[in-house]
PDB file of C-alpha atoms in Angstrom:
ATOM      1  CA  UNK A   1       0.061   0.018  -0.235  1.00  0.00           C
ATOM      2  CA  UNK A   2       3.081   2.565   0.703  1.00  0.00           C
ATOM      3  CA  UNK A   3       4.198   1.930  -2.596  1.00  0.00           C
ATOM      4  CA  UNK A   4       0.520   2.250  -4.387  1.00  0.00           C
ATOM      5  CA  UNK A   5       0.603   5.624  -2.388  1.00  0.00           C
ATOM      6  CA  UNK A   6       3.884   6.682  -3.387  1.00  0.00           C
ATOM      7  CA  UNK A   7       2.873   6.213  -7.027  1.00  0.00           C
ATOM      8  CA  UNK A   8      -0.081   7.679  -6.959  1.00  0.00           C
ATOM      9  CA  UNK A   9       1.272  11.090  -5.395  1.00  0.00           C
ATOM     10  CA  UNK A  10       3.882  10.541  -8.600  1.00  0.00           C
ATOM     11  CA  UNK A  11       7.173   9.316  -6.754  1.00  0.00           C
ATOM     12  CA  UNK A  12       8.991   6.045  -7.035  1.00  0.00           C
ATOM     13  CA  UNK A  13      11.863   5.015  -5.448  1.00  0.00           C
ATOM     14  CA  UNK A  14      15.021   3.776  -6.863  1.00  0.00           C
ATOM     15  CA  UNK A  15      14.788  -0.190  -6.358  1.00  0.00           C
ATOM     16  CA  UNK A  16      18.962  -0.048  -7.185  1.00  0.00           C
ATOM     17  CA  UNK A  17      19.648   2.350  -4.172  1.00  0.00           C
ATOM     18  CA  UNK A  18      19.928   0.459  -0.739  1.00  0.00           C
ATOM     19  CA  UNK A  19      17.420   1.353   1.987  1.00  0.00           C
ATOM     20  CA  UNK A  20      14.615   2.093  -0.786  1.00  0.00           C
ATOM     21  CA  UNK A  21      12.146  -0.408   1.201  1.00  0.00           C
ATOM     22  CA  UNK A  22      12.043   1.785   3.995  1.00  0.00           C
ATOM     23  CA  UNK A  23      11.790   5.116   2.291  1.00  0.00           C
ATOM     24  CA  UNK A  24       9.110   3.505   0.879  1.00  0.00           C
ATOM     25  CA  UNK A  25       7.801   2.984   4.208  1.00  0.00           C
ATOM     26  CA  UNK A  26       8.503   6.473   5.786  1.00  0.00           C
ATOM     27  CA  UNK A  27       6.822   8.032   2.815  1.00  0.00           C
ATOM     28  CA  UNK A  28       3.700   7.375   4.471  1.00  0.00           C
ATOM     29  CA  UNK A  29       3.765  10.190   6.402  1.00  0.00           C
ATOM     30  CA  UNK A  30       3.725  12.494   3.474  1.00  0.00           C
ATOM     31  CA  UNK A  31       1.810  10.981   1.031  1.00  0.00           C
ATOM     32  CA  UNK A  32      -1.540   9.545   3.119  1.00  0.00           C
ATOM     33  CA  UNK A  33      -0.617  11.280   6.351  1.00  0.00           C
ATOM     34  CA  UNK A  34      -0.371   8.189   8.640  1.00  0.00           C
ATOM     35  CA  UNK A  35       1.478   9.351  12.069  1.00  0.00           C
ATOM     36  CA  UNK A  36       4.843   8.832  12.774  1.00  0.00           C
ATOM     37  CA  UNK A  37       3.747   5.970  15.618  1.00  0.00           C
ATOM     38  CA  UNK A  38       2.650   3.673  12.725  1.00  0.00           C
ATOM     39  CA  UNK A  39       5.338   4.464  10.257  1.00  0.00           C
ATOM     40  CA  UNK A  40       7.934   3.279  13.701  1.00  0.00           C
ATOM     41  CA  UNK A  41       5.593   0.070  13.997  1.00  0.00           C
ATOM     42  CA  UNK A  42       5.680  -0.858  10.129  1.00  0.00           C
ATOM     43  CA  UNK A  43       9.289  -0.130   9.961  1.00  0.00           C
ATOM     44  CA  UNK A  44      10.034  -2.167  12.854  1.00  0.00           C
ATOM     45  CA  UNK A  45       8.008  -5.348  11.597  1.00  0.00           C
ATOM     46  CA  UNK A  46      10.015  -4.641   7.946  1.00  0.00           C
ATOM     47  CA  UNK A  47      13.034  -4.949   9.825  1.00  0.00           C
ATOM     48  CA  UNK A  48      12.212  -8.070  11.495  1.00  0.00           C
ATOM     49  CA  UNK A  49      10.665  -9.391   8.014  1.00  0.00           C
ATOM     50  CA  UNK A  50      14.579  -8.569   6.853  1.00  0.00           C
ATOM     51  CA  UNK A  51      16.266 -10.426   9.718  1.00  0.00           C
ATOM     52  CA  UNK A  52      14.183 -13.708   9.488  1.00  0.00           C
ATOM     53  CA  UNK A  53      14.238 -13.564   5.282  1.00  0.00           C
ATOM     54  CA  UNK A  54      18.125 -12.602   5.344  1.00  0.00           C
ATOM     55  CA  UNK A  55      19.820 -13.156   8.178  1.00  0.00           C
ATOM     56  CA  UNK A  56      18.720 -15.787  10.574  1.00  0.00           C
ATOM     57  CA  UNK A  57      15.091 -17.599  11.104  1.00  0.00           C
ATOM     58  CA  UNK A  58      13.446 -16.154  14.241  1.00  0.00           C
ATOM     59  CA  UNK A  59      10.201 -16.840  15.860  1.00  0.00           C
ATOM     60  CA  UNK A  60       6.957 -14.367  14.838  1.00  0.00           C
ATOM     61  CA  UNK A  61       4.735 -14.869  18.037  1.00  0.00           C
ATOM     62  CA  UNK A  62       1.030 -15.202  16.871  1.00  0.00           C
ATOM     63  CA  UNK A  63       0.267 -11.786  18.757  1.00  0.00           C
ATOM     64  CA  UNK A  64       2.813 -10.281  16.317  1.00  0.00           C
ATOM     65  CA  UNK A  65       1.128 -11.652  13.542  1.00  0.00           C
ATOM     66  CA  UNK A  66      -2.133 -10.631  14.624  1.00  0.00           C
ATOM     67  CA  UNK A  67      -0.845  -7.409  15.266  1.00  0.00           C
ATOM     68  CA  UNK A  68       0.722  -7.057  11.725  1.00  0.00           C
ATOM     69  CA  UNK A  69      -2.693  -8.163  10.192  1.00  0.00           C
ATOM     70  CA  UNK A  70      -4.625  -5.634  12.056  1.00  0.00           C
ATOM     71  CA  UNK A  71      -1.802  -2.585  11.173  1.00  0.00           C
ATOM     72  CA  UNK A  72      -2.035  -3.982   7.144  1.00  0.00           C
ATOM     73  CA  UNK A  73      -5.974  -3.964   7.304  1.00  0.00           C
ATOM     74  CA  UNK A  74      -5.671  -0.268   8.634  1.00  0.00           C
ATOM     75  CA  UNK A  75      -3.112   0.777   6.300  1.00  0.00           C
ATOM     76  CA  UNK A  76      -5.396  -0.525   3.322  1.00  0.00           C
ATOM     77  CA  UNK A  77      -8.119   0.895   4.418  1.00  0.00           C
ATOM     78  CA  UNK A  78      -6.615   4.534   4.986  1.00  0.00           C
ATOM     79  CA  UNK A  79      -4.784   4.413   1.530  1.00  0.00           C
ATOM     80  CA  UNK A  80      -7.829   3.100  -0.399  1.00  0.00           C
ATOM     81  CA  UNK A  81      -9.966   6.050   0.990  1.00  0.00           C
ATOM     82  CA  UNK A  82      -6.515   8.381   0.248  1.00  0.00           C
ATOM     83  CA  UNK A  83      -6.538   7.656  -3.404  1.00  0.00           C
ATOM     84  CA  UNK A  84     -10.068   7.924  -3.711  1.00  0.00           C
ATOM     85  CA  UNK A  85     -10.126  11.149  -2.288  1.00  0.00           C
ATOM     86  CA  UNK A  86      -7.165  12.233  -3.477  1.00  0.00           C
ATOM     87  CA  UNK A  87      -6.594  10.761  -7.127  1.00  0.00           C
ATOM     88  CA  UNK A  88      -9.930   9.119  -8.003  1.00  0.00           C
ATOM     89  CA  UNK A  89      -9.176   9.226 -11.744  1.00  0.00           C
ATOM     90  CA  UNK A  90      -6.670   6.406 -10.811  1.00  0.00           C
ATOM     91  CA  UNK A  91      -9.493   3.795  -9.407  1.00  0.00           C
ATOM     92  CA  UNK A  92     -10.418   1.579 -12.012  1.00  0.00           C
ATOM     93  CA  UNK A  93     -14.389   1.251 -12.296  1.00  0.00           C
TER      94      UNK A  93
END
């Protein structure tokens, strides 16, 4: 959803530059107006996913999975509402 909002706003990150995923998450504060606390939570889960995917296996608790699902659901709702309000022409009918 962060990428969709960034693209809707007319921007892209350079995928050849290290840290572009972090920038995409951080951009939510400037695109759809996500508050800093939510950006920090999303970034923490992004970092954990990176550790699990690239470094060493780490357990993800059921609570963490439920929290991330709730965050993702809220982000999807917020991004959808923002795109519909600010960039309605991008929504296919």
